[in-house]
Amino acid sequence: VIFSSLLIPFGFRWIGGWQQLGRLVPAHFFSLFGQPAHSPYTGLAVVAILLVSLVQINAVMGNMGIYGSARNELAARLGGTAGLYAKRFMIILWAITGLIAVAIFRGPGSLSDSDHAWGAMSNRLLAPGLLGLMLAGMLAAQMSVLSNQAVAISGLVVRNLYRQFRPNLSGEGAVFAARVTIVCVLALGVIAALSMTNVASILKMLLLVNVPFGAAVVMIFFWRRLTAAAVWTGVLLPMLVTIVLPLAIPFIPELRNHPALLQMSRPIADGAAPEALFFESIGPSD
C-alpha cells in the first residue's frame, strides 16, 4: 500500500495540486470506460476483462496451495477475498499515479515509452533515500511473488507430469527434479522478460494463459461429469488458438500477408498509429 501510494503526494505537489490535474490531463483520461476514438478499452472491453479475470484467478500458480494451507475454510475465504479486493484498491492507486504521470510528462518532456512512467516518476519525484526504498520494495515484492510461484510450478510439474513417467520416484529424486524445474522456470522468465516489451500485451497474455486452467477449476464445482480427457482438451486447444498460433502465424509470409488478415484500422488518436486488429503490432511492408 505504501509503495503504491508513495508517488501520489509528491506528484500532486509537483504539478500544483488536484485542480491542476484536471487542467493538464485531457478529459477523456478520466472516463472509466474509454471511447473508441481515444482508447481500445471501451465498456465492453472492460466487462470482458473483468469476466476473464474472475475465471483465470482460480488458476493462478500458488493460490490453491495458499488457500489450502489456511487454518480453516473461513480463514481461506477471508484471506483470499480480502487479498483479491486489496489488489483492486492497488489498481486504483496505480491509475491515479498514471494520471499524474500524464500531467508531468507532457509536451516536449513526454516519454517515448509509457512503460517507463513509474521509473521516471520515481527518479524525478523521490529523494535519494526514498528512491532506494522504492527500488528495494519493488524488488522485494517481485522476488517474494516469483519465488512462491516458481516453487508452486515445480511442485505441479513434478507431481502431475514427471511422476507419471517415474512412478517410483523417491523423495530425493523429486526434490532434485523440482530444483531443475525452478531453474528452467526462471530461465524462461528471463527470456520472456527480454522478448516482451509492452506491459499491456504481457498482462493480456497472462490473462489468456490462465483462462483454460481457471475454467477447468470452475467446472469442477459445477459439472460432476467432468473427465481428465475433457480438462486436457479444454486446456490444450485454447492455448493453441490464443498463444501458439498468434505467435507462429506472423512468421509465415502466406498467412501474414493474407488478404483476409489485412485491414486498416482507425487511429486511436490524431496522429497516432492505427491499432493492430489480429496481430500484436503493425509493421511496414517491404
C-alpha angles and dihedrals in degrees: 000000000000095000093044091054100033096094095047101077092041090048093051089049090052096051095039105257142305094304092059090055091067091048098048099040122066114253096241090063089071094056113109091211114041125228119238091242092060109022139020090220101087125164093275091049092052091049091049092051090048093053092046090050092052090055101040096046088074091065102044109134112263098011095102091049092048093050091045092054093058119117093244141347094271091055090049093050094044094045094046095044094043091048094050094048091045088058090054089055089052090054090056090053091049090051091053089048089051092053090052089050090055089053094048101042101047133126116000091355095058121131121249089218122033090206087074093060097100094049094043092050092048091050093048102039107033128076117236094265095049091043091057090046091052092050093047092046094050092048093047092049093049094045093051093050096043094047090052092048093046091054091046092050092048090052092050093048095048096044100039103031115015095043090055088067094037106039092167093052113151125225092253091050091050091052091049092049090049091052091051089049091052091053091050092047092051091047091051088049091055091049091049092048091052095045098045116067102167122076094202093054091048092053092048091049091050090053092049094047093054098042097083092048092045091050090053091052092048092048090055089068097044107032117049092182091066111131134199090246091054091050093050091048092047091050102042100043096052090046089053093049100040103033115016100041097045089052096044103039096067088062092058108081094201091058098034091058098034111136092230089060097045115088131138115238127203118265113256091227137001109293094006124123117260118259121253113253102196108006132050096257144001121244135182118268121236 
